[in-house]
Short mmCIF file of C-alpha atoms in Angstrom, two decimals:
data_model
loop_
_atom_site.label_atom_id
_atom_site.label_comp_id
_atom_site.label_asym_id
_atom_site.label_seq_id
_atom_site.Cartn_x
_atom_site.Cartn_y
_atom_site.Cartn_z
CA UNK A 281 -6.20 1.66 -53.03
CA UNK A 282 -9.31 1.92 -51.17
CA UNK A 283 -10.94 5.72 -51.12
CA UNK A 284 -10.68 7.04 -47.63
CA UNK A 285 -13.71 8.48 -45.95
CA UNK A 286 -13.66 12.06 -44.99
CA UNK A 287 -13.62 12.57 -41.42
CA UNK A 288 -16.98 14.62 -40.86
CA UNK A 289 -16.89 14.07 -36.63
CA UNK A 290 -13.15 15.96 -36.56
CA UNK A 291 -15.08 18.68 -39.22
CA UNK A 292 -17.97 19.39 -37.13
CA UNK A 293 -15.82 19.65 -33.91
CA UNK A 294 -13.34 22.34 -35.87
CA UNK A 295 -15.96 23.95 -36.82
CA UNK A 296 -17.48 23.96 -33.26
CA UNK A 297 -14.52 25.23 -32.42
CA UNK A 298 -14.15 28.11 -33.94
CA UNK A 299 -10.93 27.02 -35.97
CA UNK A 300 -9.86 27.82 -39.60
CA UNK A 301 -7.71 24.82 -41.19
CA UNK A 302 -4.79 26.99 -40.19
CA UNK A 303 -5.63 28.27 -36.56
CA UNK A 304 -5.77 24.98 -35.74
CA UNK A 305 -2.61 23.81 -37.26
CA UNK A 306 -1.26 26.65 -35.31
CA UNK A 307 -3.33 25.75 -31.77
CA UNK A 308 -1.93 21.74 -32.47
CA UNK A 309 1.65 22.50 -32.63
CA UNK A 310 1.57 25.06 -29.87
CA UNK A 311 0.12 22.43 -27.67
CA UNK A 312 2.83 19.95 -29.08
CA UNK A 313 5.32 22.57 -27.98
CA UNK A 314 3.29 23.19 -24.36
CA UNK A 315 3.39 19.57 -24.04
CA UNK A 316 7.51 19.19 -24.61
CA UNK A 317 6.81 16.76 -28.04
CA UNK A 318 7.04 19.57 -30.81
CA UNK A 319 5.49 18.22 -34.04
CA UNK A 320 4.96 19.69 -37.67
CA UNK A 321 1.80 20.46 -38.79
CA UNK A 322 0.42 23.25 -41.30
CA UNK A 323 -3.22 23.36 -42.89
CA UNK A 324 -2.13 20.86 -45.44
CA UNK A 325 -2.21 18.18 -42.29
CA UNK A 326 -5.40 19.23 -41.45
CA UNK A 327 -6.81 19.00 -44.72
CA UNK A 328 -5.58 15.63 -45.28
CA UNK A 329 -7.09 14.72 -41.91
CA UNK A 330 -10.39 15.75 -42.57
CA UNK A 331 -10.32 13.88 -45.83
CA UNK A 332 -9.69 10.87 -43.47
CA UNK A 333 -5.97 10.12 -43.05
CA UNK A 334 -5.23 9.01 -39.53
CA UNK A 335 -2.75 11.17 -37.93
CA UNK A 336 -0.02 9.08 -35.74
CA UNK A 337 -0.84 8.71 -32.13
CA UNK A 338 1.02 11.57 -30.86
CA UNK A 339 -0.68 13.92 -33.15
CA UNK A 340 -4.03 12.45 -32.16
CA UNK A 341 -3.63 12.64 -28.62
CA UNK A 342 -2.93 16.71 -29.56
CA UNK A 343 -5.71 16.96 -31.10
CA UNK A 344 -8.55 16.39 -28.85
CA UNK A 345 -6.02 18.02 -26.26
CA UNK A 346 -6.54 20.96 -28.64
CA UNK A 347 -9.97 20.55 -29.24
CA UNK A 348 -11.10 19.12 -25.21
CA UNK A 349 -9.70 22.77 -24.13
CA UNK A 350 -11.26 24.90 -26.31
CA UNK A 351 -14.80 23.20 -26.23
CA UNK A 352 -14.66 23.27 -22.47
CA UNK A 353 -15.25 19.28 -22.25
CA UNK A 354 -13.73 15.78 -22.86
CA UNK A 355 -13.12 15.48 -26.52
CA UNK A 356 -12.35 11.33 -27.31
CA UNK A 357 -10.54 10.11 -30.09
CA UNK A 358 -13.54 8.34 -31.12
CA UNK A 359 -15.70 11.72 -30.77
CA UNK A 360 -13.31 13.10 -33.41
CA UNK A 361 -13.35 9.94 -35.92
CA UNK A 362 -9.72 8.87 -35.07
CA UNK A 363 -8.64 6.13 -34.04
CA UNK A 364 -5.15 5.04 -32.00
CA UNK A 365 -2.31 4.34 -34.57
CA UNK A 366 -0.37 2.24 -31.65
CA UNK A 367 -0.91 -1.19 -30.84
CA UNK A 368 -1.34 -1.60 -27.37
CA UNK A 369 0.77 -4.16 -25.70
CA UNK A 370 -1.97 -6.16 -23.53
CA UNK A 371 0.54 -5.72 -20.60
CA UNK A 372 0.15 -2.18 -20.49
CA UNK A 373 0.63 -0.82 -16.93
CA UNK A 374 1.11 -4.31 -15.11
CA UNK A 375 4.64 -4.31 -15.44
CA UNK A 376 6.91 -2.20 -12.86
CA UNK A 377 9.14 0.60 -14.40
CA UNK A 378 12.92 -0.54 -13.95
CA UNK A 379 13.97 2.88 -15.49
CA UNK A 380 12.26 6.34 -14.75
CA UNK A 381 11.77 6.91 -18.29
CA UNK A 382 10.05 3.79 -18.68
CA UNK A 383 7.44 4.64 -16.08
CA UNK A 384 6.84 7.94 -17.28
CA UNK A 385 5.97 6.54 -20.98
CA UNK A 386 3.80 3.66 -19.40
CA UNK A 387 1.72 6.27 -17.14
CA UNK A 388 1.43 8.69 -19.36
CA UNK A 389 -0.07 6.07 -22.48
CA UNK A 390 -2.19 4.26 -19.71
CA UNK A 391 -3.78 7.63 -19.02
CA UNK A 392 -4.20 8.14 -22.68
CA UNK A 393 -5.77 4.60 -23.29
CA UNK A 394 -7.83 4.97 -20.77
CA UNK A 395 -9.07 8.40 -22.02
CA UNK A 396 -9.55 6.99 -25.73
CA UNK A 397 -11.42 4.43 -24.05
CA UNK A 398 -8.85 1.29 -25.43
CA UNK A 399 -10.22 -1.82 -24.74
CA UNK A 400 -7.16 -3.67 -23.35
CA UNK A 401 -7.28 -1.17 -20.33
CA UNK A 402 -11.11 -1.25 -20.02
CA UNK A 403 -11.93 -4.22 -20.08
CA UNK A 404 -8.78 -6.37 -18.68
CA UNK A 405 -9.03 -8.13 -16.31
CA UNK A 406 -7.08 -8.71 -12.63
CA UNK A 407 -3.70 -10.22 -12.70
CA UNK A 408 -2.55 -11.91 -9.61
CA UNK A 409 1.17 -12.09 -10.61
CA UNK A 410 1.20 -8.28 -11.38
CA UNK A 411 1.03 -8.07 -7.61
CA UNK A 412 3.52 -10.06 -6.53
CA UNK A 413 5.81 -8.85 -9.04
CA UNK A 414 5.13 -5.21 -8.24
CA UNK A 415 5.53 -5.81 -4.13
CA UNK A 416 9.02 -7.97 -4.60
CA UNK A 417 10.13 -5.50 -7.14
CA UNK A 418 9.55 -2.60 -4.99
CA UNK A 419 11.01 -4.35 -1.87
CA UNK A 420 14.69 -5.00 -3.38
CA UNK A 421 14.92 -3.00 -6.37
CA UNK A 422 17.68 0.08 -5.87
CA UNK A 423 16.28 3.90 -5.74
CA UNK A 424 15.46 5.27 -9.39
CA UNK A 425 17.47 7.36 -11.12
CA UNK A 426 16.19 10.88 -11.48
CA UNK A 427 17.34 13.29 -14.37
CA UNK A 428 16.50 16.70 -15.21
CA UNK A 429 13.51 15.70 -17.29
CA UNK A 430 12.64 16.22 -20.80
CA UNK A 431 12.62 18.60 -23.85
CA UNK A 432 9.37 20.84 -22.49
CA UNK A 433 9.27 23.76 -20.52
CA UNK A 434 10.40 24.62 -17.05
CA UNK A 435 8.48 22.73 -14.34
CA UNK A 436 9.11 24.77 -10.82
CA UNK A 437 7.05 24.68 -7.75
CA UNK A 438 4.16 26.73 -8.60
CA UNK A 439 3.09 24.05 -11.39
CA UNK A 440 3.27 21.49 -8.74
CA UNK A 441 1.02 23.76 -6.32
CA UNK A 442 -1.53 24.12 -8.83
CA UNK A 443 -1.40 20.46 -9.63
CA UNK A 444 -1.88 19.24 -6.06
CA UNK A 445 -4.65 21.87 -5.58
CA UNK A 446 -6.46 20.38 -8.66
CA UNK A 447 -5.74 17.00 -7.61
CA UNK A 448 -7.52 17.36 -4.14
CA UNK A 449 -10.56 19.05 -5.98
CA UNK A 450 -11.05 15.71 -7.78
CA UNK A 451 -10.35 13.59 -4.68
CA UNK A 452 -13.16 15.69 -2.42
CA UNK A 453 -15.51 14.72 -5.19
CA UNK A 454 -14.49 11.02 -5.46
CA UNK A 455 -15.17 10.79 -1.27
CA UNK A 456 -18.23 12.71 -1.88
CA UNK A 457 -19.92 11.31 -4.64
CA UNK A 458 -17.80 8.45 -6.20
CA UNK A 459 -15.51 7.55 -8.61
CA UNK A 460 -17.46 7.30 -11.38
CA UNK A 461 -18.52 10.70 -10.78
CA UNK A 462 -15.64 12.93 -12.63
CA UNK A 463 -13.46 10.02 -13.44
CA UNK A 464 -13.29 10.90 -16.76
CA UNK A 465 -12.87 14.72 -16.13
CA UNK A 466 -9.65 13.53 -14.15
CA UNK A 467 -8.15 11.11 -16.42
CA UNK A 468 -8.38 13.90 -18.84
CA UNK A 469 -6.54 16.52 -16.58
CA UNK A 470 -4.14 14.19 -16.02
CA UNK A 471 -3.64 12.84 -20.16
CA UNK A 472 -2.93 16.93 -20.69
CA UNK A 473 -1.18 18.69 -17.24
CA UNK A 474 0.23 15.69 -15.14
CA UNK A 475 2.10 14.85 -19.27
CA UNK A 476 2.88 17.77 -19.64
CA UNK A 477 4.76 18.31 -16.10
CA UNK A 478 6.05 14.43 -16.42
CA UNK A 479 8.15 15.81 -19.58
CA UNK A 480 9.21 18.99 -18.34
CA UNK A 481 12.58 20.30 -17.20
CA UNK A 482 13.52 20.60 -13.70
CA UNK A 483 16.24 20.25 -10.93
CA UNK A 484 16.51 17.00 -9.29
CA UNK A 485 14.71 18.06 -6.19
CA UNK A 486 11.42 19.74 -8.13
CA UNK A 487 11.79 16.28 -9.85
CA UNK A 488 11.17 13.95 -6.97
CA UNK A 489 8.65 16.38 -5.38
CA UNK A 490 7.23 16.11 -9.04
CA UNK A 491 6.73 12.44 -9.13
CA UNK A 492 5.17 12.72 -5.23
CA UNK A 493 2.85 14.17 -6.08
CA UNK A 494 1.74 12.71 -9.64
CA UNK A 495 1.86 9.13 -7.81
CA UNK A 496 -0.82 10.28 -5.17
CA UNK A 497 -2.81 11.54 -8.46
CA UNK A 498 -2.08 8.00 -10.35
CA UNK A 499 -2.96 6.64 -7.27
CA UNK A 500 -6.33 8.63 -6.96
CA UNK A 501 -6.97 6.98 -10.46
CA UNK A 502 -6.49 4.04 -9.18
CA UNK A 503 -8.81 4.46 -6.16
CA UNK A 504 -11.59 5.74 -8.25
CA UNK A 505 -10.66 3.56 -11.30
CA UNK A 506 -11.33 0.51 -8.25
CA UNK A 507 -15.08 2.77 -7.04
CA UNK A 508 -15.84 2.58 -10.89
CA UNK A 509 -15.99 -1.46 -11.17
CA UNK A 510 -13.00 -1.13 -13.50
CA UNK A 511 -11.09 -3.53 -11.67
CA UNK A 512 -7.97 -4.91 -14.17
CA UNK A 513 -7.54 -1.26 -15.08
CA UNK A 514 -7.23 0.35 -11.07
CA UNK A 515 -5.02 -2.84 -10.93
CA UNK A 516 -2.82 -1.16 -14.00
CA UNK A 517 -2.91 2.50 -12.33
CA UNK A 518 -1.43 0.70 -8.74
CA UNK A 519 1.18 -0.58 -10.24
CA UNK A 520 2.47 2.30 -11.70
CA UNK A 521 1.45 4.63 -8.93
CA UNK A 522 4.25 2.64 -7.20
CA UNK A 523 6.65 2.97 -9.67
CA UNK A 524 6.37 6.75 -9.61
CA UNK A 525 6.52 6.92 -5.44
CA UNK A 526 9.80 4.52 -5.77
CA UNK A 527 11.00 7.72 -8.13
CA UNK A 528 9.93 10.27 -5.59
CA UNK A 529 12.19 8.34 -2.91
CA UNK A 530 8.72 8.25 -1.07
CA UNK A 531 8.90 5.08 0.64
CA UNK A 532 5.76 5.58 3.01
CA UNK A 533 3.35 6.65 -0.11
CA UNK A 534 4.40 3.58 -1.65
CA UNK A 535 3.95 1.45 1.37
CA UNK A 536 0.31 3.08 1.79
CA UNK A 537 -0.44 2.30 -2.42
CA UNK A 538 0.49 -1.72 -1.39
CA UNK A 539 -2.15 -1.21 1.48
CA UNK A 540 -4.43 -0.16 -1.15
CA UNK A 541 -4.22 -2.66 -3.63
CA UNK A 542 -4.85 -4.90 -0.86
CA UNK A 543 -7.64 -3.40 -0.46
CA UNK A 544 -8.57 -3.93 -3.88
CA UNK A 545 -7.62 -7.92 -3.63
CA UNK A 546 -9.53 -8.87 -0.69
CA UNK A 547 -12.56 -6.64 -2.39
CA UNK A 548 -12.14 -8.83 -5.93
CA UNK A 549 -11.69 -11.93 -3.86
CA UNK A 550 -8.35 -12.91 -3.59
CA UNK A 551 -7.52 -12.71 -0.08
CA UNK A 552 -4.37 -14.48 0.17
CA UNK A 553 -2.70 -12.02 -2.43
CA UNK A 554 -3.76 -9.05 -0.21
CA UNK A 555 -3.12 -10.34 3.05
CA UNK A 556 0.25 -10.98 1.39
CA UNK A 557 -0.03 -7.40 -0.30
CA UNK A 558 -0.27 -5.57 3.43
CA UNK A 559 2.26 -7.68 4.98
CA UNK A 560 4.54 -6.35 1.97
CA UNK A 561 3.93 -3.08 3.23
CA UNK A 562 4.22 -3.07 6.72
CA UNK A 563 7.54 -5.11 6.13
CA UNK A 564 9.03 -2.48 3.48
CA UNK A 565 8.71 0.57 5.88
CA UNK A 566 9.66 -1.02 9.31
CA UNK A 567 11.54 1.69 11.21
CA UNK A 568 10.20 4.48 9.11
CA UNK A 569 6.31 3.88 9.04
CA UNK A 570 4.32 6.36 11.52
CA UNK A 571 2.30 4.01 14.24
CA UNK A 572 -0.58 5.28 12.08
CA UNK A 573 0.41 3.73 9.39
CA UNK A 574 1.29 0.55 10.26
CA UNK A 575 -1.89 -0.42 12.16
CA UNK A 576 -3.46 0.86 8.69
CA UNK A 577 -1.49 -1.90 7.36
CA UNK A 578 -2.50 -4.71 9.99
CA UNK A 579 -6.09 -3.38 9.84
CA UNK A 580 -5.84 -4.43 5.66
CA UNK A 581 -4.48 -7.35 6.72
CA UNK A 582 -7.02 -8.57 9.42
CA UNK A 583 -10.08 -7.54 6.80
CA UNK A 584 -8.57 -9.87 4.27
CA UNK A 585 -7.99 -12.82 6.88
CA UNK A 586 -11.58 -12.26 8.40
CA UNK A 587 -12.65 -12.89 4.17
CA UNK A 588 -10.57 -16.93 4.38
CA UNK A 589 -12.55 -17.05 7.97
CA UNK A 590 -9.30 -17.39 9.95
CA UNK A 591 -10.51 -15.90 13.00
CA UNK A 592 -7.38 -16.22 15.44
CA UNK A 593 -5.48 -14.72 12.58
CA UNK A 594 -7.64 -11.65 11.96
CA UNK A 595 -7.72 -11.07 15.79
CA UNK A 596 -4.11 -10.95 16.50
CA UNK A 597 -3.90 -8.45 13.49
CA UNK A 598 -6.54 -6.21 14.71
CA UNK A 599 -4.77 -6.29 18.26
CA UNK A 600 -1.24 -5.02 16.34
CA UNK A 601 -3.86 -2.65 14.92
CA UNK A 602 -4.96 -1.32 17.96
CA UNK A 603 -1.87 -1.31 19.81
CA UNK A 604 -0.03 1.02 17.03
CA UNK A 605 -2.80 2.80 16.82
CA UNK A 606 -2.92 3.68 20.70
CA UNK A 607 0.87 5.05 19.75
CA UNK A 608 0.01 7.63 16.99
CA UNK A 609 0.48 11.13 16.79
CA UNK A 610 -1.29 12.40 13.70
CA UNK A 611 1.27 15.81 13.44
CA UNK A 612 3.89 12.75 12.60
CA UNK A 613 1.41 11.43 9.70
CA UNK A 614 1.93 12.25 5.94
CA UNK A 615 -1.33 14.47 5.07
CA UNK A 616 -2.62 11.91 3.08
CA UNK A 617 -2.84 9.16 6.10
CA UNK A 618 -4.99 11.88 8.61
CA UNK A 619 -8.20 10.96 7.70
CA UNK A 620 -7.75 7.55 9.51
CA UNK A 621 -9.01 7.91 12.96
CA UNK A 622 -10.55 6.37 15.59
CA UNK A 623 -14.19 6.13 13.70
CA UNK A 624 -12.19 4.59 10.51
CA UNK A 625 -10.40 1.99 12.89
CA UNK A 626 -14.36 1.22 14.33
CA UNK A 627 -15.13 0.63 10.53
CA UNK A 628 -12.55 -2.05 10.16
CA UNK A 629 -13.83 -3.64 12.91
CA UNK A 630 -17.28 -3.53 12.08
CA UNK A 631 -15.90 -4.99 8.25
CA UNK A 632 -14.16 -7.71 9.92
CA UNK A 633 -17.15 -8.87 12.71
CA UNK A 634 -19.06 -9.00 10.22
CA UNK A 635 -17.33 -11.24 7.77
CA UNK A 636 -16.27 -14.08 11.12
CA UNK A 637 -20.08 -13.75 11.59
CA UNK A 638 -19.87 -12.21 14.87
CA UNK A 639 -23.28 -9.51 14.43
CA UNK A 640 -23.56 -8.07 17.39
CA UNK A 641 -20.07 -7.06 18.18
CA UNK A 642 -19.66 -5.64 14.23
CA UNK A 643 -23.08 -3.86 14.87
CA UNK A 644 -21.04 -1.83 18.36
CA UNK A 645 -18.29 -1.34 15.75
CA UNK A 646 -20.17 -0.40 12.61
CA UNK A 647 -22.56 2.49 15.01
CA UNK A 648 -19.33 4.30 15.83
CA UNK A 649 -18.45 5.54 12.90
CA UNK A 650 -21.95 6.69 11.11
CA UNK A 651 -21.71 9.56 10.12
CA UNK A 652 -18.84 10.82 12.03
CA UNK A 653 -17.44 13.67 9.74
CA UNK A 654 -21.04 15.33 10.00
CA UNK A 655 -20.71 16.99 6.34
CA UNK A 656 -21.09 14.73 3.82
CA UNK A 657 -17.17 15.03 3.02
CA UNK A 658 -16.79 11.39 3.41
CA UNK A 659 -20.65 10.15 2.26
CA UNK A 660 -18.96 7.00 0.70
CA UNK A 661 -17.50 5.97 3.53
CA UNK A 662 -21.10 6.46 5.73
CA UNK A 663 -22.81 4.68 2.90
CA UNK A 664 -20.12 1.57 3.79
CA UNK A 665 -20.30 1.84 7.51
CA UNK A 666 -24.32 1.94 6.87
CA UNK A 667 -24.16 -0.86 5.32
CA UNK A 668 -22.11 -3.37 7.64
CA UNK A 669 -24.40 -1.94 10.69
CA UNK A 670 -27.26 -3.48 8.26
CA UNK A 671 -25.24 -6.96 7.40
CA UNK A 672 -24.91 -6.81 11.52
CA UNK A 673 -28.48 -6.71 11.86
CA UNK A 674 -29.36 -9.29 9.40
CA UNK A 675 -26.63 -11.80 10.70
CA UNK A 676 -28.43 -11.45 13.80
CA UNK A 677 -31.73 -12.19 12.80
CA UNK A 678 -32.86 -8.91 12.73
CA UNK A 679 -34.13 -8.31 9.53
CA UNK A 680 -36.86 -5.63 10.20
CA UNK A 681 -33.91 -3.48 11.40
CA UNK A 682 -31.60 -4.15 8.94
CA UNK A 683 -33.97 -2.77 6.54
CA UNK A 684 -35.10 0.52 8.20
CA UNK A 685 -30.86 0.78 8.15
CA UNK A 686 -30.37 0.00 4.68
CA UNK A 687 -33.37 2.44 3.79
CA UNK A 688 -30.87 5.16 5.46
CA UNK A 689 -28.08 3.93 3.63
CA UNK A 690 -30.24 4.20 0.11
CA UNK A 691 -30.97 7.76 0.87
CA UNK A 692 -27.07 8.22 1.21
CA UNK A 693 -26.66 6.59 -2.10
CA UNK A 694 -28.32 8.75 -3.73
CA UNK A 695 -25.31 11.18 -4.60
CA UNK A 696 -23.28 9.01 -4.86
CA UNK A 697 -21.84 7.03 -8.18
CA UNK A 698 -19.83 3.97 -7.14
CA UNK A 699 -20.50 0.35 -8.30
CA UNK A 700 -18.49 -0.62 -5.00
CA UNK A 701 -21.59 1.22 -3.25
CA UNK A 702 -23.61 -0.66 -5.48
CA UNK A 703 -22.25 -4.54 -4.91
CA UNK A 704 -22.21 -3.85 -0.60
CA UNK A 705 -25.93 -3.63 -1.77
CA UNK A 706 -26.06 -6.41 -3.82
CA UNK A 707 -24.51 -8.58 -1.29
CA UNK A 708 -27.37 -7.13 1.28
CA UNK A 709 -30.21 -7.94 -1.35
CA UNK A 710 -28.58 -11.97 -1.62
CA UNK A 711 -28.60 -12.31 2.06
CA UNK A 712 -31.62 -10.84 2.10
CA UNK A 713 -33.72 -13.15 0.05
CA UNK A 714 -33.19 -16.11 2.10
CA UNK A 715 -35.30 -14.96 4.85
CA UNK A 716 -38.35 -15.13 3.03
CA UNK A 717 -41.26 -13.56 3.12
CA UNK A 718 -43.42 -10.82 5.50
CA UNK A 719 -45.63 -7.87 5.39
CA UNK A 720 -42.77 -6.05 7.12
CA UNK A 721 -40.34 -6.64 3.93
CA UNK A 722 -42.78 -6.28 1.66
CA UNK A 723 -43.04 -2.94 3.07
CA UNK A 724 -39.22 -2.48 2.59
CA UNK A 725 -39.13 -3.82 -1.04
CA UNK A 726 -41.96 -0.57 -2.00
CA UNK A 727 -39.96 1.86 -0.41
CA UNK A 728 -36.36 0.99 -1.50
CA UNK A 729 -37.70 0.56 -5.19
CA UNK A 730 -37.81 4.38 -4.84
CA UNK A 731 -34.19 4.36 -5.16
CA UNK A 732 -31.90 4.23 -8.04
CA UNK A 733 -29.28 2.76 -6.59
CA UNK A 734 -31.56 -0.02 -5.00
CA UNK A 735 -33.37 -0.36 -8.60
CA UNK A 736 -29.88 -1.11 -10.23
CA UNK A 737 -28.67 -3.80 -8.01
CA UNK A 738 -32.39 -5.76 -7.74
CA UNK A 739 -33.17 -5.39 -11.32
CA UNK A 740 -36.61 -3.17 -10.79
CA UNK A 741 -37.57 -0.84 -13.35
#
C-alpha cells in the first residue's frame, strides 16, 4: 500500500486558525450539528487527516465550512489539500427535481461543486434539452410536496429575514459591479446558510416561504453565474431555481426564472429555444401574471426573434409588450419585477432596433434609458444601454460618434466585472474593424487602450 502524503495545506490552515487537533474536532462536529448532518469526529480524525486520509465528502465540505468562518474568507477544498470523495454525475443540476428532497440534495451539491471548483459544473457546457425539459416539466407537473424539513434546527422567520437581507446585499453588488465581482463570496454563503436552512425544521408555511426565497437566491446565482461567462453552469442553477419556486407554490417567480433563461439562450445563441423559453412563461401564468410581467415576457420574446431577423414577428411582440405594459400598476408587481420600467422597456427596444438593423430608431430607444437611475445602482445595465446607443451609431455610419459613446461606456466599465460587459464590447470592436482606417479612430484606439476592459477584449497589453 502506497504511503500517503501528509496533508501540509489543511496543517498550515489549522494552524492559521488558531485550532488544537481537538478544538477543531470539536468546531467540525458542531458545525455538522449547526448544519442538521451530525457526524463523529475526535482528534484521532484529524490526525489521520493531516497525515493525508481523505475525509468523505460530507466531512470535507465541514471542514472548510469550519475553517472559511473562522479565517474570515473562502476556504476551497483544494486550498486545504482535499479533494471531493463523490463522483459527480455529469448531469448535475440539468435535471428537474420530481421530489422536494431531490431538489434540495441537487442545489445544495451544485452549490458545493461549484464552490470546490468541480470541473463538470465549471466547465460544462449548454444543454438545449435541459430547457425544454425543465419548461414542459414545470408546465404539467403537480405542486410539490412540502414536509416539515430535516433533522437540523428550527428554521422560523427571522432566519429567512436575515437570509433575504443578505441575499439583496449580494444582488446590489452584482447590478453594481458584476457577477464576477463576489460570486464566489455568494456561492459560499449559500454552500453554508441557504444548506443549512434547506435542512432545517419548520411548519409547512415557513417551508414554502423558505424555498421563495432560496429560489430568488439560486436564481441570483444563476444571473451572476450567466454575467461570469459560466454559461453551462448558470444553465444548471436555472433549472433548479425552478424547481425550488415550483416548491414555494410561486408560480410567477418561476414564470420570471423561464424569462431569464431566455435571456440566457438568445445571449448564447440559440434563439429559437428562448423565444420558445418566454412563450413557456407567459403561457404558464395566464390569468395570474401582473401586466408587468407579461410584457416582460413578450419583450424576451421579441429580443430573441429580432436575433433570427424575423422582423414582423419581433414587432407584433413588442406591440403585446407595450400594450401590457400601458396596463401595469407596479403596487400589483412582486418586488422583484419593480425595477422594470419605462427606461428598461426603451432598452429592449433599443436591443431589438438594433439587431433588425434599424440605427436610428434603436439610437431614440437606446438615449432613453442612459443613465436613468442616476446612482450607479444599476451601472451594468447603463454600460448595456451605452453600448447599443454605440452599435446605433455605427449601423448608421457614424463611427466618429459611436466611439466618443463607447469611450463613455469604457469609463462605466471600469467597476464593473462582467464578461457579458466584456463580449457587447467585443462585438463593438468586430464591427468596428471593418470600417477601416482614419486619424479620427486612431485617436479612439489611444484612448480606449487606457482601459482594462477595452485592453481585454482587443488583446492590447
Amino acid at each position: 500500500m502506497a504511503a500517503r502524503t501528509p496533508n501540509d495545506r489543511l496543517a498550515r490552515l489549522i494552524e492559521e486558525a488558531g485550532f488544537s487537533h481537538k478544538s477543531f474536532a470539536r468546531a467540525v462536529r458542531d458545525a455538522s450539528e449547526h448544519a442538521g448532518t451530525p457526524i463523529g469526529c475526535d482528534h484521532t480524525s484529524v490526525s489521520r487527516w493531516l497525515q493525508g486520509m481523505q475525509p468523505r465528502a460530507d466531512a470535507a465540505g465541514l471542514i472548510i465550512a469550519t475553517l472559511s468562518r473562522v479565517l474570515g474568507r473562502t476556504v476551497t477544498l483544494s486550498d486545504a489539500g482535499l479533494t471531493s470523495s463523490t463522483k459527480l454525475p455529469l448531469d448535475l443540476g440539468l435535471t428537474y427535481p420530481e421530489e422536494l428532497a431531490e431538489g434540495v440534495e441537487t442545489v445544495t451539491q451544485l452549490w458545493q461543486a461549484d464552490l470546490d471548483e468541480a470541473s463538470v459544473v465549471l466547465k460544462g457546457q449548454i444543454s438545449a434539452p435541459a430547457w425544454n425539459d425543465a419548461s414542459l416539466a414545470w408546465l404539467l407537473a403537480p405542486p410539490l410536496s412540502v414536509d416539515a424539513g430535516g433533522h437540523g434546527a428550527r428554521v422560523g422567520d427571522a432566519d429567512i429575514t436575515r437570509f433575504r437581507a443578505t441575499i439583496d446585499l449580494f444582488a446590489q453588488m452584482d447590478n453594481r459591479f458584476g457577477g464576477e465581482h463576489a460570486r464566489r463570496s455568494f456561492i459560499h454563503y449559500l454552500t453554508t446558510d441557504g444548506t443549512r436552512l434547506l435542512r432545517g425544521q419548520a411548519s409547512e408555511k415557513t417551508r414554502r416561504r423558505l424555498f421563495s426565497e432560496v429560489a430568488e437566491a439560486t436564481l441570483l446565482a444563476a444571473w451572476m453565474s450567466y454575467d461570469s461567462g459560466l454559461h453551462g453552469l448558470a444553465q444548471r442553477y436555472f433549472v433548479q431555481a425552478l424547481g425550488l419556486a415550483q416548491a414555494a407554490n410561486d408560480r410567477l417567480l418561476a414564470a420570471s426564472i423561464l424569462d431569464a433563461m431566455s435571456h440566457q439562450a438568445t445571449f448564447v445563441g440559440r434563439y429559437r429555444e428562448a423565444a420558445s423559453l418566454a412563450r413557456a412563461a407567459r403561457q404558464g401564468t395566464t390569468g395570474v401574471a401582473t401586466p408587468t410581467l407579461t410584457a416582460h415576457f413578450h419583450a424576451m420574446e421579441a429580443r430573441a426573434l429580432a436575433r433570427l431577423g424575423d422582423a414582423s414577428a419581433c414587432d407584433r411582440a413588442l406591440a403585446h409588450a407595450v400594450r401590457e405594459f400601458e396596463r401595469r400598476n407596479p403596487d400589483d408587481d412582486p418586488e422583484w419585477i419593480r425595477y422594470f420600467d419605462d427606461a428598461e422597456l426603451a432598452a429592449e427596444f433599443g436591443h431589438c432596433f438594433r439587431d433588425l438593423g434599424r440605427p436610428v430608431v434603436a439610437s431614440q430607444y437606446a438615449a432613453q434609458c442612459l443613465g436613468s437611475s442616476g446612482d450607479g445602482t444599476y451601472l451594468r445595465s447603463d454600460f448595456f444601454a451605452t453600448m447599443v446607443l454605440a452599435d446605433a451609431h455605427l449601423g448608421a455610419g457614424e463611427a466618429e460618434q459611436a466611439c466618443s459613446v463607447v469611450l463613455d461606456a469604457l469609463k462605466l466599465g471600469e467597476q464593473l466585472r462582467s464578461a457579458r460587459c466584456a463580449s457587447y464590447l467585443r462585438e463593438f470592436a468586430e464591427r468596428l474593424a471593418s470600417v477601416g482606417k482614419s486619424p479620427a479612430l486612431a485617436g479612439f484606439h489611444e484612448q480606449a487602450a487606457d482601459f482594462s476592459l477595452w485592453r481585454q477584449v482587443s488583446g492590447a497589453q
